[in-house]
Short mmCIF file of C-alpha atoms and ligand atoms in Angstrom, two decimals:
data_model
loop_
_atom_site.label_atom_id
_atom_site.label_comp_id
_atom_site.label_asym_id
_atom_site.label_seq_id
_atom_site.Cartn_x
_atom_site.Cartn_y
_atom_site.Cartn_z
CA MET A 87 0.00 -0.02 0.00
CA ASN A 88 1.21 3.53 -0.65
CA LYS A 89 1.19 6.41 1.80
CA THR A 90 -2.51 7.05 1.49
CA ASN A 91 -3.44 3.40 2.07
CA ARG A 92 -4.69 2.98 -1.43
CA GLU A 93 -3.42 0.25 -3.68
CA LEU A 94 -2.97 1.72 -7.16
CA ILE A 95 -2.39 -0.40 -10.22
CA LEU A 96 -1.45 0.97 -13.60
CA ALA A 97 -2.80 -1.42 -16.27
CA PHE A 98 -2.09 -1.85 -19.96
CA GLU A 99 -4.27 -3.60 -22.58
CA SER A 100 -3.30 -3.95 -26.27
CA SER A 101 -4.32 -7.53 -27.27
CA CYS A 102 -6.40 -6.66 -30.33
CA ASP A 103 -7.67 -3.34 -31.68
CA GLU A 104 -7.93 -1.19 -28.53
CA THR A 105 -4.96 0.51 -26.85
CA SER A 106 -5.98 1.14 -23.30
CA VAL A 107 -4.31 2.32 -20.10
CA ALA A 108 -6.05 2.57 -16.73
CA VAL A 109 -5.38 3.39 -13.12
CA ILE A 110 -7.40 1.22 -10.68
CA GLU A 111 -7.67 1.80 -6.94
CA ASN A 112 -8.09 -1.24 -4.64
CA GLY A 113 -9.26 -3.41 -7.53
CA ASN A 114 -12.72 -1.90 -7.79
CA LYS A 115 -12.46 1.85 -8.41
CA ILE A 116 -11.66 3.31 -11.81
CA LEU A 117 -9.54 6.42 -11.48
CA SER A 118 -8.98 6.53 -15.25
CA ASN A 119 -9.59 4.21 -18.21
CA VAL A 120 -8.31 5.67 -21.46
CA ILE A 121 -9.26 3.70 -24.59
CA ALA A 122 -7.95 4.47 -28.07
CA THR A 123 -9.92 2.34 -30.51
CA GLN A 124 -8.75 1.51 -34.04
CA ILE A 125 -12.19 0.43 -35.24
CA ASN A 126 -12.50 3.30 -37.72
CA SER A 127 -9.16 2.41 -39.23
CA GLN A 128 -9.66 -1.39 -39.28
CA ARG A 129 -13.23 -1.10 -40.65
CA ARG A 130 -11.96 -0.58 -44.23
CA PHE A 131 -10.37 -4.05 -44.11
CA GLY A 132 -13.49 -5.73 -42.76
CA GLY A 133 -11.59 -7.04 -39.74
CA VAL A 134 -8.39 -6.51 -37.76
CA VAL A 135 -5.15 -6.58 -39.79
CA PRO A 136 -2.46 -7.58 -37.20
CA GLU A 137 0.34 -5.40 -38.63
CA VAL A 138 -1.92 -2.35 -38.78
CA ALA A 139 -3.03 -3.06 -35.18
CA SER A 140 0.58 -3.09 -33.95
CA ARG A 141 1.39 0.17 -35.59
CA HIS A 142 -1.62 1.90 -34.10
CA HIS A 143 -0.72 0.56 -30.61
CA ILE A 144 2.80 1.96 -30.93
CA GLU A 145 1.44 5.37 -31.90
CA GLN A 146 -1.10 5.40 -29.10
CA VAL A 147 0.43 3.69 -26.08
CA THR A 148 2.51 6.58 -24.62
CA ILE A 149 -0.29 9.09 -25.32
CA CYS A 150 -2.78 6.82 -23.44
CA LEU A 151 -0.30 6.35 -20.58
CA ALA A 152 0.20 10.11 -20.06
CA ASP A 153 -3.54 10.64 -20.33
CA ALA A 154 -4.36 7.87 -17.84
CA LEU A 155 -1.98 9.21 -15.19
CA GLU A 156 -3.17 12.79 -15.70
CA ARG A 157 -6.87 11.92 -15.50
CA ALA A 158 -6.31 9.76 -12.41
CA LYS A 159 -4.25 12.62 -10.88
CA VAL A 160 -1.45 10.25 -9.87
CA ASP A 161 2.27 10.06 -10.53
CA TYR A 162 4.57 7.07 -10.89
CA GLN A 163 5.63 7.24 -7.23
CA ASP A 164 1.96 6.78 -6.15
CA LEU A 165 1.72 3.41 -7.94
CA ASN A 166 1.98 -0.02 -6.27
CA ALA A 167 2.23 -2.16 -9.38
CA VAL A 168 2.07 -2.30 -13.17
CA ALA A 169 -0.18 -4.84 -14.85
CA VAL A 170 -0.36 -5.97 -18.48
CA THR A 171 -2.31 -8.33 -20.76
CA TYR A 172 0.31 -10.79 -22.08
CA GLY A 173 -2.16 -13.08 -23.90
CA PRO A 174 -4.20 -14.33 -25.65
CA GLY A 175 -4.30 -11.98 -28.64
CA LEU A 176 -2.24 -10.81 -31.62
CA VAL A 177 1.43 -11.22 -30.87
CA GLY A 178 2.61 -7.91 -32.32
CA ALA A 179 -0.20 -6.04 -30.60
CA LEU A 180 0.44 -7.74 -27.20
CA LEU A 181 4.13 -6.97 -27.44
CA VAL A 182 3.48 -3.22 -27.44
CA GLY A 183 1.62 -3.29 -24.11
CA VAL A 184 4.06 -5.81 -22.63
CA THR A 185 7.05 -3.65 -23.60
CA ALA A 186 5.42 -0.47 -22.27
CA ALA A 187 4.54 -2.11 -18.96
CA LYS A 188 8.02 -3.66 -18.53
CA THR A 189 9.57 -0.23 -19.25
CA VAL A 190 7.50 1.50 -16.57
CA ALA A 191 8.16 -1.31 -14.09
CA PHE A 192 11.90 -1.20 -14.69
CA ALA A 193 12.18 2.60 -14.73
CA HIS A 194 10.16 3.08 -11.55
CA ASP A 195 11.11 -0.11 -9.75
CA LEU A 196 7.55 -1.42 -9.59
CA PRO A 197 6.30 -5.03 -9.43
CA LEU A 198 4.98 -6.32 -12.80
CA VAL A 199 1.77 -8.37 -12.79
CA PRO A 200 0.98 -10.52 -15.83
CA VAL A 201 -2.74 -10.78 -16.73
CA ASN A 202 -4.68 -13.16 -18.99
CA HIS A 203 -6.97 -11.08 -21.19
CA MET A 204 -9.90 -13.41 -20.44
CA ALA A 205 -9.43 -13.02 -16.69
CA GLY A 206 -9.70 -9.32 -17.38
CA HIS A 207 -13.03 -9.77 -19.18
CA ILE A 208 -14.34 -11.73 -16.17
CA TYR A 209 -13.19 -9.05 -13.75
CA ALA A 210 -14.96 -6.31 -15.72
CA ALA A 211 -17.98 -7.62 -13.80
CA ARG A 212 -16.21 -6.51 -10.57
CA PHE A 213 -17.28 -2.96 -11.46
CA ALA A 214 -20.93 -4.02 -11.30
CA GLY A 215 -20.67 -5.69 -7.87
CA GLU A 216 -18.61 -8.02 -5.74
CA ILE A 217 -17.73 -11.43 -7.14
CA LYS A 218 -18.96 -14.29 -4.92
CA PHE A 219 -17.10 -17.61 -5.08
CA PRO A 220 -17.45 -20.22 -6.30
CA ALA A 221 -18.67 -18.61 -9.52
CA LEU A 222 -19.20 -19.58 -13.12
CA ALA A 223 -18.45 -17.19 -15.96
CA LEU A 224 -19.97 -17.24 -19.39
CA LEU A 225 -17.31 -15.48 -21.47
CA VAL A 226 -18.40 -14.43 -24.92
CA SER A 227 -16.09 -12.35 -27.04
CA GLY A 228 -14.79 -11.93 -30.56
CA GLY A 229 -12.06 -14.51 -30.13
CA HIS A 230 -13.44 -16.77 -27.35
CA THR A 231 -16.62 -18.39 -26.14
CA GLU A 232 -16.14 -20.40 -22.96
CA LEU A 233 -17.59 -21.38 -19.59
CA VAL A 234 -15.09 -20.83 -16.80
CA TYR A 235 -15.31 -22.10 -13.26
CA LEU A 236 -13.91 -19.82 -10.54
CA LYS A 237 -13.36 -21.86 -7.40
CA GLU A 238 -11.76 -18.91 -5.59
CA PRO A 239 -10.13 -15.52 -6.42
CA ASN A 240 -7.38 -15.84 -9.06
CA SER A 241 -8.44 -19.42 -10.05
CA TYR A 242 -9.84 -20.04 -13.52
CA GLN A 243 -10.75 -23.42 -15.02
CA ILE A 244 -12.42 -24.00 -18.38
CA ILE A 245 -15.30 -26.44 -18.36
CA GLY A 246 -16.41 -25.92 -21.94
CA GLU A 247 -15.59 -23.83 -25.03
CA THR A 248 -16.46 -23.37 -28.66
CA ARG A 249 -15.16 -26.03 -30.99
CA ASP A 250 -15.02 -23.58 -33.93
CA ASP A 251 -16.09 -19.97 -34.21
CA ALA A 252 -16.50 -17.70 -31.20
CA ALA A 253 -19.89 -16.09 -30.81
CA GLY A 254 -18.59 -12.58 -31.68
CA GLU A 255 -16.78 -14.01 -34.71
CA ALA A 256 -20.05 -15.51 -35.95
CA TYR A 257 -21.72 -12.10 -35.52
CA ASP A 258 -19.00 -10.39 -37.50
CA LYS A 259 -18.99 -12.99 -40.32
CA VAL A 260 -22.77 -12.93 -40.64
CA GLY A 261 -22.58 -9.13 -40.58
CA ARG A 262 -20.28 -9.14 -43.54
CA VAL A 263 -22.86 -11.12 -45.59
CA LEU A 264 -25.55 -8.65 -44.51
CA GLY A 265 -23.37 -5.75 -45.59
CA ILE A 266 -22.85 -4.48 -42.04
CA ASP A 267 -19.51 -2.90 -41.13
CA TYR A 268 -17.08 -4.63 -38.80
CA PRO A 269 -17.64 -5.19 -35.85
CA ALA A 270 -21.24 -6.12 -36.62
CA GLY A 271 -22.47 -7.37 -33.19
CA ARG A 272 -24.14 -4.21 -32.02
CA LYS A 273 -25.90 -3.44 -35.34
CA ILE A 274 -27.20 -7.06 -35.61
CA ASP A 275 -28.44 -6.79 -32.07
CA GLU A 276 -30.38 -3.59 -32.90
CA LEU A 277 -31.75 -5.08 -36.11
CA ALA A 278 -32.75 -8.29 -34.31
CA HIS A 279 -35.12 -6.34 -32.07
CA GLN A 280 -37.07 -5.21 -35.17
CA GLY A 281 -37.58 -8.76 -36.48
CA HIS A 282 -38.77 -12.26 -35.57
CA ASP A 283 -37.21 -15.72 -35.49
CA THR A 284 -38.85 -16.89 -38.72
CA PHE A 285 -35.91 -18.83 -40.23
CA LYS A 286 -35.43 -21.23 -37.32
CA PHE A 287 -31.69 -21.77 -37.83
CA PRO A 288 -30.06 -24.79 -36.17
CA ARG A 289 -29.13 -24.85 -32.46
CA ALA A 290 -25.91 -26.84 -32.32
CA MET A 291 -24.83 -29.37 -29.72
CA LEU A 292 -27.83 -28.75 -27.45
CA LYS A 293 -28.38 -32.43 -26.78
CA ASP A 294 -24.64 -33.24 -26.14
CA ASP A 295 -23.80 -33.89 -22.52
CA ASN A 296 -20.91 -31.41 -22.38
CA PHE A 297 -20.47 -27.66 -22.06
CA ASP A 298 -18.96 -27.00 -25.51
CA PHE A 299 -20.42 -24.74 -28.20
CA SER A 300 -20.35 -24.63 -32.00
CA PHE A 301 -21.36 -21.67 -34.16
CA SER A 302 -19.96 -22.57 -37.57
CA GLY A 303 -22.99 -24.62 -38.58
CA LEU A 304 -25.25 -21.70 -37.80
CA LYS A 305 -23.00 -19.39 -39.78
CA SER A 306 -23.11 -21.77 -42.78
CA ALA A 307 -26.90 -22.15 -42.53
CA PHE A 308 -27.23 -18.39 -42.51
CA ILE A 309 -24.91 -17.91 -45.52
CA ASN A 310 -26.59 -20.70 -47.47
CA THR A 311 -29.99 -19.15 -46.89
CA MET A 312 -28.70 -15.80 -48.21
CA HIS A 313 -27.05 -17.39 -51.27
CA HIS A 314 -30.14 -19.39 -52.18
CA ALA A 315 -32.33 -16.29 -51.94
CA ASP A 316 -29.81 -14.49 -54.15
CA GLN A 317 -29.95 -17.21 -56.80
CA VAL A 318 -33.76 -17.22 -56.96
CA GLN A 319 -33.75 -13.42 -56.71
CA GLN A 320 -35.79 -13.43 -53.57
CA GLN A 321 -35.61 -10.52 -51.16
CA LEU A 322 -35.25 -11.63 -47.54
CA ASN A 323 -36.24 -9.57 -44.54
CA GLN A 324 -32.98 -8.35 -42.91
CA ALA A 325 -34.53 -7.85 -39.48
CA ASP A 326 -35.95 -11.35 -39.47
CA LEU A 327 -32.61 -12.77 -40.58
CA ALA A 328 -30.88 -10.90 -37.73
CA ALA A 329 -33.52 -11.93 -35.18
CA SER A 330 -33.33 -15.60 -36.27
CA PHE A 331 -29.52 -15.64 -36.08
CA GLN A 332 -29.46 -13.91 -32.69
CA GLN A 333 -32.14 -16.21 -31.26
CA SER A 334 -30.14 -19.24 -32.21
CA VAL A 335 -26.98 -17.89 -30.57
CA ILE A 336 -28.82 -16.90 -27.44
CA ASP A 337 -30.71 -20.19 -27.12
CA VAL A 338 -27.45 -22.19 -27.26
CA LEU A 339 -25.54 -19.94 -24.88
CA VAL A 340 -28.35 -19.89 -22.30
CA ALA A 341 -29.18 -23.61 -22.53
CA LYS A 342 -25.53 -24.65 -22.14
CA THR A 343 -25.04 -22.27 -19.24
CA MET A 344 -28.13 -23.60 -17.45
CA HIS A 345 -26.85 -27.14 -17.97
CA ALA A 346 -23.42 -26.14 -16.55
CA LEU A 347 -25.04 -24.63 -13.47
CA ARG A 348 -26.73 -27.96 -12.73
CA GLN A 349 -23.38 -29.71 -12.64
CA TYR A 350 -21.42 -26.93 -10.95
CA PRO A 351 -23.29 -25.44 -8.02
CA VAL A 352 -22.08 -21.86 -7.60
CA LYS A 353 -23.10 -18.71 -5.82
CA GLN A 354 -22.85 -16.48 -8.89
CA LEU A 355 -22.99 -16.44 -12.64
CA ILE A 356 -20.86 -13.83 -14.40
CA LEU A 357 -21.61 -12.62 -17.93
CA ALA A 358 -18.67 -10.94 -19.66
CA GLY A 359 -16.81 -10.30 -22.93
CA GLY A 360 -17.67 -8.13 -25.94
CA VAL A 361 -20.81 -10.15 -26.78
CA ALA A 362 -22.02 -9.68 -23.19
CA ALA A 363 -23.12 -6.26 -24.42
CA ASN A 364 -25.87 -8.00 -26.41
CA THR A 365 -29.21 -6.80 -25.05
CA GLY A 366 -31.07 -9.95 -26.14
CA LEU A 367 -28.52 -12.16 -24.31
CA ARG A 368 -28.59 -10.02 -21.15
CA THR A 369 -32.39 -10.23 -20.98
CA ALA A 370 -32.65 -13.94 -21.86
CA LEU A 371 -30.00 -14.95 -19.36
CA GLY A 372 -31.65 -12.95 -16.64
CA ASP A 373 -35.01 -14.59 -17.35
CA ALA A 374 -33.54 -18.12 -17.42
CA MET A 375 -31.69 -17.52 -14.13
CA GLU A 376 -34.87 -16.36 -12.42
CA LYS A 377 -36.68 -19.44 -13.69
CA TYR A 378 -34.08 -22.19 -13.26
CA HIS A 379 -31.52 -20.94 -10.69
CA PRO A 380 -33.22 -18.24 -8.61
CA THR A 381 -30.71 -18.62 -5.75
CA VAL A 382 -27.67 -17.90 -7.96
CA THR A 383 -26.99 -14.21 -8.48
CA LEU A 384 -26.29 -12.93 -12.00
CA LEU A 385 -23.45 -10.40 -12.30
CA LYS A 386 -23.21 -8.76 -15.69
CA ALA A 387 -20.19 -6.75 -16.78
CA PRO A 388 -21.27 -3.09 -17.12
CA LEU A 389 -22.20 -2.30 -20.75
CA SER A 390 -19.39 0.20 -21.06
CA LEU A 391 -16.79 -2.35 -19.94
CA CYS A 392 -17.83 -5.37 -21.99
CA GLY A 393 -15.42 -4.49 -24.83
CA ASP A 394 -11.64 -4.48 -24.43
CA ASN A 395 -10.32 -1.98 -21.86
CA ALA A 396 -7.51 -1.71 -19.32
CA ALA A 397 -9.78 -1.14 -16.28
CA MET A 398 -10.74 -4.86 -16.40
CA ILE A 399 -7.09 -5.77 -16.58
CA GLY A 400 -6.39 -3.67 -13.47
CA ALA A 401 -9.29 -5.36 -11.62
CA ALA A 402 -7.99 -8.86 -12.49
CA ALA A 403 -4.46 -7.78 -11.64
CA HIS A 404 -5.59 -6.73 -8.18
CA VAL A 405 -6.42 -10.31 -7.22
CA ALA A 406 -3.31 -11.66 -8.91
CA PHE A 407 -1.17 -9.05 -7.09
CA GLN A 408 -2.76 -10.01 -3.75
CA ALA A 409 -2.04 -13.66 -4.54
CA GLY A 410 1.65 -12.77 -5.08
CA GLU A 411 1.80 -13.21 -8.83
CA ARG A 412 4.73 -11.41 -10.39
CA ALA A 413 6.57 -11.43 -13.71
CA ASP A 414 10.15 -10.40 -14.29
CA LEU A 415 11.54 -8.50 -17.25
CA THR A 416 11.69 -11.68 -19.34
CA LEU A 417 7.87 -11.60 -19.61
CA ASN A 418 6.88 -12.25 -23.23
CA ALA A 419 3.61 -12.10 -25.15
CA ASP A 420 1.75 -15.42 -25.30
CA PRO A 421 -0.72 -15.19 -28.18
CA SER A 422 -2.38 -18.56 -27.39
CA LEU A 423 -2.48 -18.27 -23.60
CA GLU A 424 -5.37 -20.33 -22.21
CA PHE A 425 -6.79 -21.18 -18.78
CA ASP A 426 -6.31 -24.78 -17.73
CA TRP A 427 -9.20 -27.22 -18.22
CA ILE A 428 -10.97 -28.47 -15.11
CA LYS A 429 -9.64 -31.87 -14.05
O1 KG4 B 250 -14.30 -8.81 -26.15
P1 KG4 B 250 -14.18 -8.05 -27.36
O2 KG4 B 250 -14.26 -6.54 -27.31
O3 KG4 B 250 -12.88 -8.37 -28.11
C1 KG4 B 250 -12.28 -9.63 -28.02
O4 KG4 B 250 -11.56 -9.87 -27.04
O5 KG4 B 250 -12.59 -10.49 -28.92
O6 KG4 B 250 -15.37 -8.56 -28.31
C2 KG4 B 250 -15.61 -8.02 -29.59
C3 KG4 B 250 -16.78 -8.76 -30.20
C4 KG4 B 250 -17.02 -8.45 -31.69
O7 KG4 B 250 -17.09 -9.68 -32.36
C5 KG4 B 250 -18.36 -7.69 -31.72
O8 KG4 B 250 -19.11 -7.88 -32.90
C6 KG4 B 250 -19.05 -8.29 -30.49
O9 KG4 B 250 -18.04 -8.42 -29.53
N1 KG4 B 250 -20.14 -7.45 -29.98
C7 KG4 B 250 -21.45 -7.82 -29.89
C8 KG4 B 250 -22.19 -6.72 -29.40
N2 KG4 B 250 -21.32 -5.73 -29.13
C9 KG4 B 250 -20.05 -6.16 -29.53
N3 KG4 B 250 -22.03 -8.99 -30.24
C10 KG4 B 250 -23.33 -9.08 -30.10
N4 KG4 B 250 -24.14 -8.08 -29.65
C11 KG4 B 250 -23.59 -6.90 -29.26
N5 KG4 B 250 -24.37 -5.91 -28.80
ZN1 ZN B 251 -11.51 -9.08 -25.43
#
């Protein structure tokens, strides 16, 4: 703790297309959370081009750092630790944040705390309320879709994950076919609310006795429907297409999560990741929890913190820091970093 009895963590996030630097007090208070997004630049490519992402991070990281310290009204000597996302993500992008964090740690003699990006997403929920253990997290983002068991603070075990596309990836691919700019999740969500589930797309792996997901069959069914309509020159209702796609994603996510909660009794369910911003999913999960698991509380990451940001990395770093986790200056980016599977 520093002189004022506050624990201040400076956190860096640069795993994909957001450069972000935050200052977090005691793991649950955001003093600053500066986010420089590259979406407008990456949009013209229809996705994230890794080399372009790295270049943007290099341009932005020192600006974000200065801004984050200024907004938080703190100086380097007030800090207790420096935290950074070291994986999973794009290697060149991760390296920018890792190098910046190592530099600050070395120059100011501060402990360095390595953070898994997915642990960060889970801990975004910390800003909506306290996490109660044991907990289960439904993590839905652009690169990952997984169910994670949290036995205690700083412990993460995968119990199921997607076998192919992540939910957000499916949104973005379907968006491309609909002519919606990357990232398409939010627009499809809005469009879905104006339509109905008339196409009845498949719900994959619902009957399998595991906690894995699959979204590539749904994506193919969607694309085939669009191509067929194109060939016979039939005009399909875009809102109904969006509503049907979204309903299929939500049904699978909710059903698998309810199934997991039957096998893993927990105190809390956490919803986090970029796709956790989906209004249909937030509502459907809330309804299902009330109906099937009324004693388990549902903690949803705040809407503004579902996407990538450094505040969530600072919150996850707080528990790692308390648990004594440290990295030295040999810390490297680990693009395919994963939680362990439950034994
Ligand atoms: O977690 P995130 O910001 O980045 C990764 O770590 O992957 O997630 C980004 C993903 C994108 O695929 C985007 O389309 C999706 O989250 N997304 C949504 C919504 N808002 C963002 N998907 C569905 N509904 C939304 N409202
Ligand atoms: Zn993310």
